[in-house]
CSV table of C-alpha atoms in Angstrom, one decimal:
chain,number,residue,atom,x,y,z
A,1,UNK,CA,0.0,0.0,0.0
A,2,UNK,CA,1.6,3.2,-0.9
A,3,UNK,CA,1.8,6.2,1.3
A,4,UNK,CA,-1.0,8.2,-0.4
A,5,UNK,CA,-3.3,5.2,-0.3
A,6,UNK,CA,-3.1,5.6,3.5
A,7,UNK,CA,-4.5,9.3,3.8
A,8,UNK,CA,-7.9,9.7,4.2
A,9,UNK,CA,-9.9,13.1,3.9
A,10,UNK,CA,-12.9,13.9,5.6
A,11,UNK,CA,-15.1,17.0,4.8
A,12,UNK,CA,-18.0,17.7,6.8
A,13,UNK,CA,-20.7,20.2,6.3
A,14,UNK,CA,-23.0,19.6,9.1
A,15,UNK,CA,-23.0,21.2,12.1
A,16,UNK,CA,-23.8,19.9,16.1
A,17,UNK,CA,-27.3,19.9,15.5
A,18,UNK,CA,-27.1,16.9,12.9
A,19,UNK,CA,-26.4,13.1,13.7
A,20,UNK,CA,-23.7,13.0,10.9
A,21,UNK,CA,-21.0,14.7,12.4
A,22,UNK,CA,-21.3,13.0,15.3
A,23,UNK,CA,-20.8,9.7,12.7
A,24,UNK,CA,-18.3,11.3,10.7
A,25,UNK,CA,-16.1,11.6,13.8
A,26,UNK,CA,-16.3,8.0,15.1
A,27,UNK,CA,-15.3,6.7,11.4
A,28,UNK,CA,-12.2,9.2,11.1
A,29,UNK,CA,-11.3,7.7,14.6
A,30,UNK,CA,-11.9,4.5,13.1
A,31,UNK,CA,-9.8,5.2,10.2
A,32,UNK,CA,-7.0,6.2,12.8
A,33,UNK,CA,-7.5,2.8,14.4
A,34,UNK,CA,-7.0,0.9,10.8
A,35,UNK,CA,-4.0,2.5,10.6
A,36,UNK,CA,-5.2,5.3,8.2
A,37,UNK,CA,-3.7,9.2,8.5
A,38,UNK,CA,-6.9,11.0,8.5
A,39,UNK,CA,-7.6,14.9,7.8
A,40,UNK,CA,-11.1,16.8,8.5
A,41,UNK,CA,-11.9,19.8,7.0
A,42,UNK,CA,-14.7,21.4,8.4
A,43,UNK,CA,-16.8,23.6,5.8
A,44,UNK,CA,-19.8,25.8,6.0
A,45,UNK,CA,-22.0,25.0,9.6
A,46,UNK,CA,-19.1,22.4,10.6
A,47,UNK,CA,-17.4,25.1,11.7
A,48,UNK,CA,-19.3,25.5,14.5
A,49,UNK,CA,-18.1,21.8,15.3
A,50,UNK,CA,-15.0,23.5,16.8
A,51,UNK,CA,-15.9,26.7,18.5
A,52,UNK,CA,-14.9,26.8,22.0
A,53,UNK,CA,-17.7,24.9,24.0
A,54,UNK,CA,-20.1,24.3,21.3
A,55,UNK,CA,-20.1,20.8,21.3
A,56,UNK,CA,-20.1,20.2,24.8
A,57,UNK,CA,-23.6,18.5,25.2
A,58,UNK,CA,-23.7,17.0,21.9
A,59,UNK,CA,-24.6,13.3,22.2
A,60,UNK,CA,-26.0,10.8,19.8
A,61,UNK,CA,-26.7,7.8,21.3
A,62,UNK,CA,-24.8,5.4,21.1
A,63,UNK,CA,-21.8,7.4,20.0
A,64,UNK,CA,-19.6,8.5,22.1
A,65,UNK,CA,-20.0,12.6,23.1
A,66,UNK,CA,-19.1,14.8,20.1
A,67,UNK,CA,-16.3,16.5,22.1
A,68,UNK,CA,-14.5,13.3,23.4
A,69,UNK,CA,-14.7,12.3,19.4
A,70,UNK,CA,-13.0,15.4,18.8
A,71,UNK,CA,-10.7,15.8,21.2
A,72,UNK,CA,-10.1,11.9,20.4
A,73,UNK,CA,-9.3,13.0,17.2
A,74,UNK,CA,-7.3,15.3,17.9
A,75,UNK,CA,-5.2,13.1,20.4
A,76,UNK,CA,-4.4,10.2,17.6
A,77,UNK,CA,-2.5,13.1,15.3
A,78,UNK,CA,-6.1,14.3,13.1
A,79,UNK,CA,-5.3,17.2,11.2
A,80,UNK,CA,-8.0,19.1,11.8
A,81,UNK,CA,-8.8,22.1,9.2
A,82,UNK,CA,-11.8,24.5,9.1
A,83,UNK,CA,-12.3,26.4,6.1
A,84,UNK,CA,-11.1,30.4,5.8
A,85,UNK,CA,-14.1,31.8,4.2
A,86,UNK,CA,-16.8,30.0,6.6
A,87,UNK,CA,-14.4,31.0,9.9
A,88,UNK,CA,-15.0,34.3,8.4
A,89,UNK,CA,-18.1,34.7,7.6
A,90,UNK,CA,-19.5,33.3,11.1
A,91,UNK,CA,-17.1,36.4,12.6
A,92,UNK,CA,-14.7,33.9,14.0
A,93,UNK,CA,-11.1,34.1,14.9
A,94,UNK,CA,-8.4,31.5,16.0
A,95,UNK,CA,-8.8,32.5,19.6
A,96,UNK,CA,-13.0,31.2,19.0
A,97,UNK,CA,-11.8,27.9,18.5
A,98,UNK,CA,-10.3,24.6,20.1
A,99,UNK,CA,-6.8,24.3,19.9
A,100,UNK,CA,-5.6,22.0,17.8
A,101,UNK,CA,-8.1,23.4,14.6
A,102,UNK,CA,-6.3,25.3,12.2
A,103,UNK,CA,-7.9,27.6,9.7
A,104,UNK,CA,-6.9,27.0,6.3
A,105,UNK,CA,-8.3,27.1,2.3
A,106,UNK,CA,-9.7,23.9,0.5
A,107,UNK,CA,-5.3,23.4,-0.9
A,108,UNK,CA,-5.1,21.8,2.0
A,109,UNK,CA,-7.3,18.8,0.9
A,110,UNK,CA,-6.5,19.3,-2.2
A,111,UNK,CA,-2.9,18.1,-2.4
A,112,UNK,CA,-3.6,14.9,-0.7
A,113,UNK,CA,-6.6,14.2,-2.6
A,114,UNK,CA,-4.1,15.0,-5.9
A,115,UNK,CA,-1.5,12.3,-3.8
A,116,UNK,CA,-4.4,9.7,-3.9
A,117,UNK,CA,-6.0,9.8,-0.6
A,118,UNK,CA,-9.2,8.5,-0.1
A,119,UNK,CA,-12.5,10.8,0.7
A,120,UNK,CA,-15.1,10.8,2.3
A,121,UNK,CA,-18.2,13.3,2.8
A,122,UNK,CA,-21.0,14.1,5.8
């Protein structure tokens, strides 16, 4: 398996209030667990995913908590991206957020994706 075949891009587009990102976060943990390097980058309401706080009572059973995905995530070496424009437009600024997320344009994902990793969507 080459190195590219072992990346694995996640974009997510739905926010705390929807049962997919909740999902989305216990397969890119999962993907960490297979042995995959995963990246998320969060666009339009996923943003919100990593404000300070804003996940903190987000449960759907029987997932684990949003924020112990996250910070799970985080933990195993995610690369964690949330997109300028949406950042921007919700009046956000790196100090709004958890640490760990970095804000960064869609080049990110797309050098790996032209490298060959795999993607996936929620």
């Amino acid at each position: 398996m080459s190195e590219s075949s072992k990346e694995l891009v996640m974009l997510f587009t739905h926010g705390a209030d929807h049962e997919l990102s909740s999902v989305g976060f216990t397969i890119a943990n999962g993907g960490m667990t297979a042995g995959l390097k995963v990246s998320a980058f969060l666009t339009s309401a996923a943003v919100d995913l990593v404000r300070k706080r804003a996940i903190d009572s987000t449960v759907v059973p029987p997932l684990d908590p949003l924020a112990a995905l996250v910070k799970d995530f985080l933990a195993r070496g995610g690369r964690l991206w949330a997109c300028t424009p949406c950042v921007k437009a919700r009046g956000y600024e790196q100090s709004d957020l958890i640490e760990g997320v970095e804000i960064a344009g869609s080049s990110k994902i797309h050098e790996l994706i032209k490298a060959g990793a795999g993607t996936l969507s929620f």
